[in-house]
Amino acid sequence: MSPTAVLAILFVLAVVGYFVGRGRALAASGGRLTNLHSVPGYYGLYVAFWCGIPALLLLVLWLFLGPVVIDRVIMGGLPPEVTEGLSAAQQNLLHARIQNLAGGRFQADASDPVLLAAAERLVRLQRIADWAIAVVALAVAIAGMVFARSRIAPKFRARNAVERIMTVFMILCSMIAILTTLGIILSLLFESLRFFARVPVTEFLFGLQWSPQTAIRADQAGSSGAFGAVPVFTGTLLISLIAMLVAVPLGLLSAIYLAEYAPRRVRATV
C-alpha cells in the first residue's frame, strides 16, 4: 500500500473520529449542551487529532528512516567479495545500480546475478515494509480513536486539550521555520568559506569574466574557471531595472487610481 493511500485512509478515519467524538459528546450531554464543558465540535476535534496525529507522525518517521534501514539491509546482504575494498563513492554507485535495476531502469545490470538478486530482495522488502507500516499506522489510528472516545465526558475540557495541541503544532511550525532559515544561513556561510578558500575575494568582486568551468573531483577534467562576479552583478541589476521600469509605473498609477478615482465597489473588489 502506497503512502498516499495510507494518508487518504488516515484522513477518512480522522473525519470519522470527528463525528464519533461529536456524537459521543452529544449523547453524554443528555440532549442539553449546557451540560458540556465545551461545544460538541471540540470533542470531535479531540478524537480526530488523536486518530490522525500519532499515526501521521509514525508514517512520516518511517518515510525518513525506512529507506535507510532497507538500504543498510540490502548492502549488508551483498557477498563480501562484492563490497570489499570499495570506497564510499563506489558503494553509492553500486547502491544506485541496485535501485535502478529494482525500479526497472538500466537493465544492463540484469545479467549480473548478484545485482539482480539484490534488486529482487529490495523490491520484496519495500513491498513488505509498505504493508507493515500501513497496518501499524491504521492500528495506531484506530487505537487513538478508541482512547480519545473513552475520555469524553460532560466535564472533560475538550477545548483546552484541542488548544494545547494547536499550540504545540504552531510552536513546532515556528521552530521548523527558524531552523530552516538557520540551516540555509549556515549552508551559505560554509560553502562561501570553501569557495573563497580557492578563489580570492578580489578576483570574485572585481573580475570581468564568469565561466565556472572547473573540476569538482580529482578524476574530472575541467578548465581553471573564471569567477569574476561583475557580469553576474550587472545582469542582476539590468533585470531589476527592467522589472522596476514596468512595475513602478503600473503599481503607482494603480494605487493612485484605487485611492482617488475608483468607485467604492471597484476598490473593494480589487
Coordinates of N, CA, C and O in Angstrom, one line a residue, residues 105-239:
R105 N 14.9 0.3 -14.3 CA 15.7 1.2 -15.1 C 17.1 0.6 -15.3 O 17.6 -0.2 -14.4
F106 N 17.8 0.9 -16.4 CA 19.2 0.5 -16.6 C 19.3 -1.0 -16.5 O 19.9 -1.6 -15.6
Q107 N 18.6 -1.7 -17.4 CA 18.5 -3.2 -17.4 C 19.8 -3.8 -17.8 O 19.9 -5.1 -17.9
A108 N 20.9 -3.0 -18.1 CA 22.2 -3.6 -18.5 C 22.7 -4.5 -17.4 O 23.5 -5.4 -17.6
D109 N 22.4 -4.1 -16.1 CA 22.9 -4.9 -14.9 C 22.1 -6.2 -14.7 O 22.4 -6.9 -13.7
A110 N 21.0 -6.4 -15.5 CA 20.2 -7.6 -15.3 C 21.0 -8.9 -15.5 O 20.6 -10.0 -15.0
S111 N 22.1 -8.8 -16.2 CA 22.9 -10.0 -16.4 C 23.8 -10.4 -15.2 O 24.3 -11.5 -15.2
D112 N 23.9 -9.5 -14.3 CA 24.7 -9.7 -13.1 C 23.8 -10.4 -12.0 O 22.9 -9.8 -11.5
P113 N 24.1 -11.7 -11.7 CA 23.2 -12.4 -10.8 C 23.2 -11.8 -9.4 O 22.1 -11.8 -8.7
V114 N 24.3 -11.2 -8.9 CA 24.3 -10.7 -7.6 C 23.5 -9.4 -7.5 O 22.7 -9.2 -6.6
L115 N 23.6 -8.5 -8.5 CA 22.8 -7.3 -8.5 C 21.3 -7.6 -8.7 O 20.5 -7.0 -8.1
L116 N 21.0 -8.6 -9.6 CA 19.7 -9.0 -9.8 C 19.0 -9.5 -8.6 O 17.9 -9.2 -8.2
A117 N 19.7 -10.4 -7.8 CA 19.2 -10.9 -6.6 C 19.0 -9.8 -5.5 O 18.0 -9.8 -4.8
A118 N 19.9 -8.8 -5.5 CA 19.8 -7.7 -4.5 C 18.6 -6.9 -4.9 O 17.9 -6.4 -4.0
A119 N 18.4 -6.6 -6.2 CA 17.2 -5.8 -6.7 C 15.9 -6.5 -6.3 O 15.0 -5.8 -5.9
E120 N 15.8 -7.8 -6.5 CA 14.6 -8.5 -6.2 C 14.4 -8.5 -4.7 O 13.2 -8.3 -4.3
R121 N 15.4 -8.6 -3.9 CA 15.3 -8.5 -2.5 C 14.8 -7.1 -2.1 O 14.0 -7.0 -1.2
L122 N 15.3 -6.1 -2.7 CA 14.9 -4.7 -2.4 C 13.5 -4.5 -2.7 O 12.7 -3.9 -1.9
V123 N 13.0 -5.0 -3.8 CA 11.6 -4.9 -4.2 C 10.7 -5.6 -3.1 O 9.7 -5.1 -2.7
R124 N 11.1 -6.8 -2.8 CA 10.4 -7.6 -1.8 C 10.3 -6.9 -0.4 O 9.3 -6.8 0.2
L125 N 11.5 -6.4 0.0 CA 11.5 -5.7 1.3 C 10.7 -4.4 1.3 O 10.0 -4.1 2.3
Q126 N 10.7 -3.7 0.2 CA 9.9 -2.4 0.1 C 8.4 -2.7 0.2 O 7.7 -2.0 0.8
R127 N 8.0 -3.8 -0.5 CA 6.6 -4.2 -0.5 C 6.2 -4.6 0.9 O 5.1 -4.2 1.4
I128 N 7.0 -5.4 1.6 CA 6.7 -5.8 2.9 C 6.6 -4.6 3.9 O 5.7 -4.5 4.7
A129 N 7.6 -3.7 3.7 CA 7.7 -2.6 4.6 C 6.5 -1.7 4.4 O 5.9 -1.1 5.4
D130 N 6.0 -1.5 3.2 CA 4.9 -0.6 2.9 C 3.6 -1.2 3.5 O 2.9 -0.4 4.2
W131 N 3.4 -2.4 3.4 CA 2.2 -3.0 4.0 C 2.3 -3.0 5.5 O 1.3 -2.8 6.2
A132 N 3.5 -3.3 6.1 CA 3.7 -3.3 7.5 C 3.4 -1.9 8.1 O 2.7 -1.8 9.1
I133 N 4.0 -0.9 7.5 CA 3.8 0.4 8.1 C 2.3 0.9 7.9 O 1.7 1.6 8.8
A134 N 1.7 0.4 6.8 CA 0.3 0.8 6.6 C -0.6 0.1 7.7 O -1.5 0.8 8.3
V135 N -0.4 -1.1 8.0 CA -1.1 -1.8 9.0 C -0.9 -1.2 10.4 O -1.8 -1.0 11.2
V136 N 0.4 -0.9 10.7 CA 0.7 -0.3 12.0 C 0.1 1.0 12.2 O -0.5 1.4 13.2
A137 N 0.2 1.9 11.1 CA -0.4 3.2 11.2 C -1.9 3.2 11.4 O -2.4 4.0 12.2
L138 N -2.6 2.3 10.6 CA -4.0 2.2 10.8 C -4.4 1.7 12.2 O -5.4 2.1 12.8
A139 N -3.6 0.7 12.7 CA -3.9 0.2 14.0 C -3.7 1.3 15.1 O -4.5 1.5 16.0
V140 N -2.7 2.2 14.9 CA -2.4 3.3 15.8 C -3.6 4.3 15.7 O -4.0 4.8 16.7
A141 N -4.1 4.5 14.5 CA -5.2 5.5 14.3 C -6.4 5.0 15.0 O -7.1 5.8 15.7
I142 N -6.7 3.7 14.8 CA -7.9 3.2 15.5 C -7.8 3.2 17.0 O -8.7 3.5 17.7
A143 N -6.6 2.8 17.5 CA -6.4 2.8 18.9 C -6.5 4.2 19.5 O -7.1 4.4 20.6
G144 N -6.0 5.2 18.8 CA -6.1 6.6 19.2 C -7.6 7.0 19.3 O -8.0 7.8 20.2
M145 N -8.4 6.6 18.3 CA -9.8 6.9 18.3 C -10.5 6.3 19.5 O -11.3 7.0 20.1
V146 N -10.2 5.1 19.7 CA -10.9 4.4 20.9 C -10.5 5.1 22.2 O -11.3 5.3 23.1
F147 N -9.2 5.4 22.3 CA -8.7 6.0 23.5 C -9.4 7.4 23.8 O -9.8 7.7 24.9
A148 N -9.4 8.2 22.7 CA -9.9 9.6 22.9 C -11.4 9.5 23.1 O -12.0 10.3 23.9
R149 N -12.1 8.6 22.5 CA -13.6 8.4 22.7 C -13.9 8.0 24.1 O -14.9 8.5 24.7
S150 N -13.0 7.2 24.7 CA -13.2 6.7 26.1 C -13.1 7.9 27.1 O -13.6 7.8 28.2
R151 N -12.4 8.9 26.8 CA -12.1 10.0 27.7 C -13.3 11.1 27.7 O -13.3 12.0 28.5
I152 N -14.1 11.0 26.7 CA -15.2 12.0 26.5 C -16.2 11.9 27.6 O -16.8 10.8 27.8
A153 N -16.4 13.0 28.3 CA -17.4 13.1 29.4 C -17.9 14.5 29.4 O -17.3 15.4 28.9
P154 N -19.1 14.7 30.0 CA -19.6 16.1 30.1 C -18.6 17.1 30.7 O -18.5 18.3 30.2
K155 N -17.8 16.7 31.7 CA -16.9 17.7 32.3 C -15.5 17.7 31.7 O -14.6 18.4 32.2
F156 N -15.3 16.9 30.7 CA -14.0 16.8 30.1 C -13.7 18.1 29.3 O -14.5 18.6 28.5
R157 N -12.5 18.7 29.5 CA -12.2 20.0 29.0 C -11.6 19.8 27.6 O -10.4 19.9 27.3
A158 N -12.5 19.5 26.6 CA -12.0 19.3 25.3 C -11.4 20.5 24.6 O -10.4 20.4 23.9
R159 N -12.0 21.7 24.8 CA -11.5 22.9 24.2 C -10.0 23.1 24.7 O -9.2 23.5 23.9
N160 N -9.7 23.0 26.0 CA -8.4 23.2 26.5 C -7.4 22.2 25.8 O -6.3 22.5 25.5
A161 N -7.8 20.9 25.7 CA -7.0 19.9 25.1 C -6.7 20.2 23.6 O -5.5 20.1 23.2
V162 N -7.7 20.6 22.9 CA -7.5 21.0 21.5 C -6.6 22.2 21.4 O -5.7 22.2 20.5
E163 N -6.8 23.2 22.2 CA -6.0 24.4 22.1 C -4.5 24.1 22.5 O -3.6 24.6 21.9
R164 N -4.3 23.1 23.4 CA -2.9 22.7 23.7 C -2.3 22.1 22.5 O -1.1 22.3 22.2
I165 N -3.0 21.2 21.8 CA -2.5 20.5 20.6 C -2.1 21.6 19.6 O -1.1 21.5 18.9
M166 N -3.0 22.5 19.3 CA -2.8 23.5 18.3 C -1.6 24.4 18.7 O -0.8 24.8 17.8
T167 N -1.4 24.7 20.0 CA -0.3 25.5 20.4 C 1.0 24.8 20.2 O 2.0 25.3 19.7
V168 N 1.1 23.5 20.5 CA 2.3 22.7 20.2 C 2.5 22.6 18.7 O 3.7 22.8 18.3
F169 N 1.5 22.5 17.9 CA 1.7 22.5 16.5 C 2.2 23.8 15.9 O 3.2 23.8 15.1
M170 N 1.7 24.9 16.4 CA 2.2 26.2 16.0 C 3.7 26.4 16.4 O 4.5 27.0 15.7
I171 N 4.0 26.0 17.6 CA 5.4 26.1 18.1 C 6.3 25.3 17.2 O 7.4 25.7 16.8
L172 N 5.9 24.0 16.9 CA 6.7 23.2 16.0 C 6.9 23.8 14.6 O 8.0 23.8 14.1
C173 N 5.8 24.4 14.1 CA 5.9 25.1 12.8 C 6.9 26.3 12.9 O 7.7 26.5 12.0
S174 N 6.8 27.0 13.9 CA 7.8 28.1 14.1 C 9.2 27.7 14.2 O 10.1 28.2 13.7
M175 N 9.4 26.6 15.0 CA 10.8 26.0 15.2 C 11.3 25.5 13.8 O 12.5 25.7 13.5
I176 N 10.5 24.9 13.0 CA 10.9 24.4 11.7 C 11.3 25.6 10.8 O 12.3 25.5 10.2
A177 N 10.5 26.6 10.9 CA 10.8 27.8 10.0 C 12.2 28.4 10.5 O 13.0 28.8 9.7
I178 N 12.4 28.5 11.8 CA 13.6 29.1 12.3 C 14.8 28.2 12.0 O 15.9 28.7 11.5
L179 N 14.7 26.9 12.2 CA 15.8 26.0 12.0 C 16.1 25.9 10.5 O 17.3 25.8 10.1
T180 N 15.1 26.0 9.7 CA 15.3 26.0 8.2 C 16.1 27.2 7.8 O 17.1 27.1 7.0
T181 N 15.7 28.4 8.3 CA 16.4 29.6 8.0 C 17.9 29.5 8.5 O 18.8 29.9 7.8
L182 N 18.0 29.0 9.7 CA 19.4 28.9 10.2 C 20.2 27.9 9.4 O 21.4 28.2 9.1
G183 N 19.6 26.8 9.0 CA 20.3 25.9 8.1 C 20.7 26.5 6.8 O 21.9 26.3 6.3
I184 N 19.9 27.3 6.2 CA 20.2 28.0 4.9 C 21.4 28.9 5.2 O 22.3 29.0 4.4
I185 N 21.4 29.7 6.2 CA 22.4 30.6 6.5 C 23.8 29.9 6.7 O 24.8 30.3 6.2
L186 N 23.7 28.8 7.5 CA 25.0 28.1 7.8 C 25.5 27.4 6.5 O 26.7 27.4 6.3
S187 N 24.6 26.9 5.7 CA 25.0 26.3 4.4 C 25.7 27.3 3.5 O 26.7 27.1 3.0
L188 N 25.0 28.5 3.4 CA 25.7 29.5 2.6 C 27.0 30.0 3.2 O 28.0 30.2 2.4
L189 N 27.1 30.1 4.5 CA 28.3 30.5 5.1 C 29.5 29.5 4.9 O 30.6 29.9 4.4
F190 N 29.2 28.2 5.1 CA 30.3 27.3 5.0 C 30.7 27.1 3.5 O 31.9 26.9 3.2
E191 N 29.7 27.1 2.6 CA 30.0 26.9 1.2 C 30.8 28.2 0.7 O 31.7 28.1 -0.2
S192 N 30.4 29.3 1.2 CA 31.2 30.6 0.8 C 32.6 30.5 1.3 O 33.5 30.9 0.6
L193 N 32.8 30.0 2.5 CA 34.2 29.9 3.1 C 35.0 28.9 2.2 O 36.2 29.1 1.9
R194 N 34.4 27.8 1.8 CA 35.1 26.8 0.9 C 35.4 27.5 -0.4 O 36.5 27.2 -1.0
F195 N 34.4 28.3 -0.9 CA 34.7 28.9 -2.2 C 35.8 29.9 -2.2 O 36.7 29.9 -3.0
F196 N 35.8 30.8 -1.1 CA 36.8 31.8 -1.1 C 38.1 31.2 -0.6 O 39.2 32.0 -0.7
A197 N 38.2 30.0 -0.1 CA 39.5 29.4 0.1 C 40.2 29.0 -1.2 O 41.4 28.9 -1.2
R198 N 39.5 28.9 -2.3 CA 40.0 28.6 -3.6 C 40.1 29.8 -4.5 O 40.9 29.8 -5.4
V199 N 39.2 30.7 -4.3 CA 39.1 31.9 -5.2 C 39.3 33.1 -4.4 O 38.6 33.4 -3.4
P200 N 40.3 34.0 -4.7 CA 40.5 35.2 -4.0 C 39.2 36.2 -4.0 O 38.5 36.2 -5.0
V201 N 39.0 36.9 -2.9 CA 37.9 37.8 -2.8 C 38.0 38.9 -3.9 O 37.0 39.2 -4.5
T202 N 39.2 39.4 -4.1 CA 39.3 40.5 -5.1 C 39.0 40.0 -6.5 O 38.4 40.7 -7.3
E203 N 39.4 38.8 -6.8 CA 39.0 38.2 -8.1 C 37.5 38.1 -8.3 O 37.0 38.3 -9.4
F204 N 36.9 37.6 -7.2 CA 35.4 37.5 -7.3 C 34.7 38.8 -7.4 O 33.8 39.0 -8.2
L205 N 35.1 39.8 -6.7 CA 34.4 41.1 -6.7 C 34.7 41.9 -7.9 O 33.8 42.7 -8.3
F206 N 35.9 41.9 -8.4 CA 36.3 42.8 -9.5 C 36.6 42.1 -10.8 O 37.0 42.8 -11.8
G207 N 36.5 40.8 -10.9 CA 36.8 40.1 -12.1 C 35.7 40.3 -13.1 O 34.5 40.5 -12.8
L208 N 36.1 40.3 -14.4 CA 35.2 40.7 -15.5 C 34.7 39.5 -16.3 O 34.0 39.6 -17.3
Q209 N 35.1 38.3 -15.9 CA 34.7 37.1 -16.6 C 34.1 36.1 -15.6 O 34.6 35.9 -14.5
W210 N 33.0 35.5 -16.1 CA 32.3 34.5 -15.2 C 32.1 33.2 -16.1 O 31.3 33.2 -17.0
S211 N 32.9 32.2 -15.8 CA 32.9 31.0 -16.5 C 33.3 29.9 -15.5 O 34.5 29.4 -15.5
P212 N 32.4 29.4 -14.7 CA 32.7 28.5 -13.6 C 32.9 27.0 -14.1 O 32.2 26.1 -13.7
Q213 N 33.8 26.8 -15.1 CA 34.0 25.5 -15.7 C 35.3 25.0 -15.0 O 36.4 25.1 -15.5
T214 N 35.1 24.4 -13.9 CA 36.3 23.8 -13.2 C 35.9 22.4 -12.7 O 34.8 22.0 -12.5
A215 N 37.0 21.6 -12.4 CA 36.8 20.3 -12.0 C 36.4 20.3 -10.5 O 36.9 21.0 -9.7
I216 N 35.4 19.4 -10.2 CA 34.9 19.3 -8.8 C 35.7 18.2 -8.1 O 36.0 18.3 -6.9
R217 N 35.9 17.1 -8.8 CA 36.7 16.0 -8.2 C 38.0 15.8 -8.9 O 38.2 16.3 -10.0
A218 N 38.9 15.0 -8.3 CA 40.2 14.8 -8.8 C 40.2 14.0 -10.1 O 41.1 14.2 -11.0
D219 N 39.1 13.2 -10.3 CA 39.1 12.4 -11.5 C 38.4 13.1 -12.7 O 38.1 12.5 -13.7
Q220 N 38.0 14.3 -12.5 CA 37.3 15.1 -13.5 C 38.3 16.0 -14.3 O 39.2 16.5 -13.7
A221 N 37.9 16.3 -15.5 CA 38.7 17.2 -16.3 C 37.9 18.5 -16.5 O 36.7 18.5 -16.7
G222 N 38.6 19.6 -16.3 CA 37.9 20.9 -16.4 C 39.0 22.0 -16.4 O 40.1 21.8 -16.0
S223 N 38.5 23.1 -17.0 CA 39.4 24.3 -17.1 C 39.6 24.9 -15.7 O 38.9 24.5 -14.7
S224 N 40.5 25.9 -15.6 CA 40.7 26.5 -14.3 C 39.5 27.3 -13.9 O 39.2 27.5 -12.7
G225 N 38.6 27.8 -14.8 CA 37.4 28.6 -14.5 C 37.8 30.0 -14.2 O 38.9 30.4 -13.8
A226 N 36.7 30.8 -14.4 CA 36.8 32.3 -14.1 C 35.6 32.6 -13.3 O 34.5 32.3 -13.6
F227 N 35.9 33.3 -12.1 CA 34.8 33.6 -11.2 C 34.6 35.1 -10.9 O 34.4 35.5 -9.8
G228 N 34.8 35.9 -11.9 CA 34.6 37.3 -11.7 C 33.1 37.6 -11.7 O 32.3 37.2 -12.6
A229 N 32.6 38.2 -10.6 CA 31.2 38.4 -10.4 C 30.6 39.6 -11.0 O 29.4 39.9 -10.9
V230 N 31.4 40.5 -11.6 CA 30.9 41.7 -12.2 C 29.8 41.4 -13.3 O 28.8 42.1 -13.3
P231 N 30.0 40.5 -14.2 CA 28.9 40.2 -15.2 C 27.7 39.7 -14.5 O 26.6 40.1 -14.9
V232 N 27.8 39.0 -13.4 CA 26.6 38.5 -12.7 C 25.9 39.6 -12.0 O 24.7 39.7 -12.1
F233 N 26.6 40.5 -11.4 CA 26.0 41.7 -10.7 C 25.4 42.6 -11.8 O 24.2 43.1 -11.6
T234 N 26.0 42.8 -12.9 CA 25.5 43.6 -14.0 C 24.2 43.0 -14.5 O 23.2 43.8 -14.7
G235 N 24.2 41.7 -14.8 CA 23.0 41.1 -15.3 C 21.8 41.2 -14.3 O 20.7 41.5 -14.7
T236 N 22.1 41.0 -13.0 CA 21.1 41.2 -12.0 C 20.5 42.6 -11.9 O 19.3 42.8 -11.9
L237 N 21.4 43.6 -12.0 CA 20.9 45.0 -11.9 C 20.1 45.3 -13.2 O 19.2 46.1 -13.1
L238 N 20.5 44.8 -14.3 CA 19.8 45.1 -15.6 C 18.4 44.5 -15.5 O 17.4 45.1 -15.9
I239 N 18.3 43.2 -15.0 CA 17.0 42.6 -14.9 C 16.1 43.4 -13.9 O 14.9 43.6 -14.1

